[in-house]
Amino acid sequence: MKVGILNVTGYAGIELARILAGHPDTDLVAVTGRGDAGRQLGDVFPHLMGYNLTIQPEITESVDLVFSALPHKASAEACAPFLAGGVKVIDISADFRLNNVAEFQEWYEVEHPCPGYVEEAVYGLTELHRDEIAQTSLVANPGCYPTSAILALAPAVKAGILEPNLIVDSKSGVSGAGRGLSLTTHFSEVNESVSAYSLKGHRHLPEITQELKGLVPDDELQVTFLPHLIPMTRGILSTCYARLKPGAFSTENDRAQCLLDLYRDFYRGHPFVKLAQAPPATKHTLGNNDCILFPTLDDRTNTLVVISCIDNLVKGAAGQAVQNMNVMCGFPEDQGLRALGLYP
Amino acid sequence: MKVGILNVTGYAGIELARILAGHPDTDLVAVTGRGDAGRQLGDVFPHLMGYNLTIQPEITESVDLVFSALPHKASAEACAPFLAGGVKVIDISADFRLNNVAEFQEWYEVEHPCPGYVEEAVYGLTELHRDEIAQTSLVANPGCYPTSAILALAPAVKAGILEPNLIVDSKSGVSGAGRGLSLTTHFSEVNESVSAYSLKGHRHLPEITQELKGLVPDDELQVTFLPHLIPMTRGILSTCYARLKPGAFSTENDRAQCLLDLYRDFYRGHPFVKLAQAPPATKHTLGNNDCILFPTLDDRTNTLVVISCIDNLVKGAAGQAVQNMNVMCGFPEDQGLRALGLYP
Amino acid sequence: MKVGILNVTGYAGIELARILAGHPDTDLVAVTGRGDAGRQLGDVFPHLMGYNLTIQPEITESVDLVFSALPHKASAEACAPFLAGGVKVIDISADFRLNNVAEFQEWYEVEHPCPGYVEEAVYGLTELHRDEIAQTSLVANPGCYPTSAILALAPAVKAGILEPNLIVDSKSGVSGAGRGLSLTTHFSEVNESVSAYSLKGHRHLPEITQELKGLVPDDELQVTFLPHLIPMTRGILSTCYARLKPGAFSTENDRAQCLLDLYRDFYRGHPFVKLAQAPPATKHTLGNNDCILFPTLDDRTNTLVVISCIDNLVKGAAGQAVQNMNVMCGFPEDQGLRALGLYP
Amino acid sequence: MKVGILNVTGYAGIELARILAGHPDTDLVAVTGRGDAGRQLGDVFPHLMGYNLTIQPEITESVDLVFSALPHKASAEACAPFLAGGVKVIDISADFRLNNVAEFQEWYEVEHPCPGYVEEAVYGLTELHRDEIAQTSLVANPGCYPTSAILALAPAVKAGILEPNLIVDSKSGVSGAGRGLSLTTHFSEVNESVSAYSLKGHRHLPEITQELKGLVPDDELQVTFLPHLIPMTRGILSTCYARLKPGAFSTENDRAQCLLDLYRDFYRGHPFVKLAQAPPATKHTLGNNDCILFPTLDDRTNTLVVISCIDNLVKGAAGQAVQNMNVMCGFPEDQGLRALGLYP
């Protein structure tokens, strides 16, 4: 199968190229990039020197599937012609994630360039929408924070055991901020420091809310989401807090086990979600597509606490995109994604 | 004034020696340490080579005040003779922090070596107990996490505007785990990774609860506290969440300003608590005694979110100890503590 | 082919398990470890949870090849029975690296436990000894620093263009110091700092000298080697300096090109040595078996400068061990080693 | 004494403001900056909120001394009017460091804006030129790498014991690259990586050569200098190599002691150069003005190896500038510079 990558020069695009190099069923035939168009992929990124590809301004080759790692708005604009031409599209930008076009426009402060495709797009959190993904031509690949948060909370939300106020406190490595330059990602500013950001509301919040509400359409549900930047390159750890409803678990003695069973049942048959036996570290997911969950109860305060770890560029971006491609195209779900994490 | 340090070879003790070197009213005349007894302080710690002091097994000199940076239990045992001899003591260990001896024994799983001194000890969060500190001979210097959490929440708790369930999500640099060796602090394990720990309950929780409850003895109040280890040496950022009571602020329009005024009033006259105009980073406190607070409201969910930043070894340990000494001894509160933070 | 790993719980052993998981021609059937014997491999190392293996005190299964990641002396002792039993052995320790037993004993300050095997051991720098490795049953896998240094200097030394005094200044990530605890690898001590160590002579020096001298047995040659510890987990960058002999290159105008050709010719047909077009970074080798070289001339001082980058745990340990296994067993040299580096 | 800072918004300028806050004999009355002109200093840099200063486009106040932390060329242009007006100037840029205007123009590829002042400028490596600094109105503050390299080699060069080829291999934290944005200083690119740069020649090379040659005008002397970027914020460690001349030290037995005496004698009376008893780490200089040296001999190869550690923003920039001001103005040489290093 011939695939292309729009904007290979950002971190998600680069990571797609890395993963696809080990995917036996695909052939990466075209990559685009703005600043570096005309250069060899391997000259710009030495670890990709095995590819014999020139970075192009646009994809001119015939392809069966396109990954877009363009920024929002530009992404939808670039994807539309492929969709019209019958090419499958996996969009890593935010353009097709929100079902509600008005909500998209409010949070992203742009007019949606092709609202007509929003309805047919499937939100590509594979574990929640695998069947629809298998049927669609357009997947909206989730944001990195939403991936970590939704997977952490979905089983408990679905089970109806939580009070409506959910708190998601996320800690992210700096690569999540992309390859674009800013003081916020300047080494000397961010190293040996931690800070919270987007206190007025982060754009990933509506995704989290949409997907969790989608599990219990009749229930009330509110999410407080706060991202933090920590001095490491890759990885997101989300700590999720929610109070348990009275009588959430019937037998007092088995609450921890009931919780574990609830999560185990929910993710049965999903190869990339793993339940840890001890509090996990993001290092356990470095370079692979796993999401490691650790659900636990704070009995003192009757609070559910779920720890969730992913590699933001893999399960939080390129890996999940390949997972979605596998599902869309009938390949084994973990094709090209079986490499173990890099530790230490 | 002649002062001594018990256990100068841990990070809190080393930091005390650093700060006292710039304190004009004290003379550090004795330091102890176990493994390195008999060696020159400056041979073990090159940055302290200006001192002409030998690390001793015990303090034999006459001193006016002793800082103890010993581990819990050993600390109380070592402090008792000084207290009996009329020497002022600032104990950086946990031994005298909890008013309730039984609670101490439950959390620390040891018998308290000298419960008789618990009652006269003052919890050394200077901003809450300055007057009592000025009168006492025994200060229990707070833990690093409690310092960050209590200062973040005290004004709002005192004002009675919060629902009873408080969440404190803290991110700490690795020096908080001390100088003792463990896999948890082994560079290759902790670098490029983040993890939560003490999910069954961290020993700093009862301190936080005791002090916040102390502000509103008649109210219910529950704290969920979760610490995280992040790959940096110094700094704690605590993110504190609490839902606002209905009608917490009278005029809808001025809620943000009301909140700011509440915090400003509470900390008026306290030189080390600063209110930030933008979300702060721990880097802004590197090496100094400041606690920088950023209180804000999440209007979507009616939640108070307060960010709090300190250097865990300064305001979270040695700096606050010196601040307490200044108050106990009638020196200016910021004597020896005026050096600006190191940035970047 | 059935393989075992002695001491899977150190960083080289863990990395072997990671790499072998993606090797199609081998089956890892037994792993040993001291402290963690009796535990499941995946419980100790969550990223290895795909293995269904118990850590054992000794290998009792029948195996075709054994990797030893034990410390020196213990390694030779444990390998001897396998060698006697006709099992192939790749020893990652230093025990069989030095041809001269007396020199080994001087540098390692122990008696060699089985000097009889020293002669048949082949030094496993695959690029220098591929033919002998294909014939032997015992490979002494090189040290991490020697791998980076010898590959950097071998072409120029072999060509006879250098004055006899070579300087190797190496910068290593902390994982090279292993998983054992020490103040030197304690996060807060090594983070945000750089230091030189082993100024009296590092044990990897005699390996470097032996192999480079082996290329020009009749020439004089002296190596000054100094390792440095820098605050990162993986990676070694060695900077090698040597003055050019008068008339080293015949035509003045083409010196840079001549140098490049010299290196290109030397490494033709060796898949893991790559010549960079720009100064390389260790990040370009993260998690893979490449050695990236950048040879250049300082015309001002007539000095050859070669930069060499490897991942110390891959090409510097476990990856090279697998490369050697491939050569010993007739598998493609890069079997199981084709995954691209993780970037960023 | 009233002082001003030109370009307070770069790292050297910010650090000057930090240090001057603790200097009892000066009053910082004016600071300039381009991007942030019009803003309060404490709003841009929260750790400087104690200052009540507005960042201005130019200094309009009357001042007695100006520090310039502007880029080269712009700096000389901005300094000239102050010099003409009789104001003392300490220029942290490169504009007045090289005695030879043509050499400056070759390396910096600009025309020198005011070559007339070059002759009266004194190279501000305080330990080499203290007497001239005390007499001048214009100090050219040294580069960070030259400070570390020259201090490391000066005693041995002066003593005439070295062969003419000197090698300086430097490892620097990222703050040395300044506050300007670039991929080279983008967190995710530089973190967990090390690389060499400026292999064609770094602009600090001619400074190093000029000053070392100045010590032995009749001798030949060549420097190979190679800088490396390592993942930390502050600190430079330079490793310097030079072969000893035959008969460099008369008595074989005391060579190490002779070397130590040579360095001790050279730096007697210089408060900021310290000789370490064990290999030093840059962490020992964090935030202070020390240069820690560790000279040693590699007897195997008859090579002098000197390790040198500084904080690149203090002794390598702002601290040395204040040291020079102290000497120029008759203050104690260590005024405002006595704070101990921050450890860990």
CSV table of C-alpha atoms in Angstrom, one decimal, chain C residues 55 89 111 159 184 188 207 233 240 286:
chain,number,residue,atom,x,y,z
C,55,ILE,CA,14.4,-14.8,36.3
C,89,VAL,CA,29.3,-17.5,24.2
C,111,GLU,CA,43.4,-13.2,38.9
C,159,ALA,CA,46.5,4.3,6.8
C,184,THR,CA,28.1,9.2,41.0
C,188,SER,CA,20.7,15.2,42.0
C,207,GLU,CA,41.4,-2.2,24.8
C,233,THR,CA,20.8,8.6,30.0
C,240,CYS,CA,39.5,12.0,18.8
C,286,LEU,CA,19.3,6.6,20.2
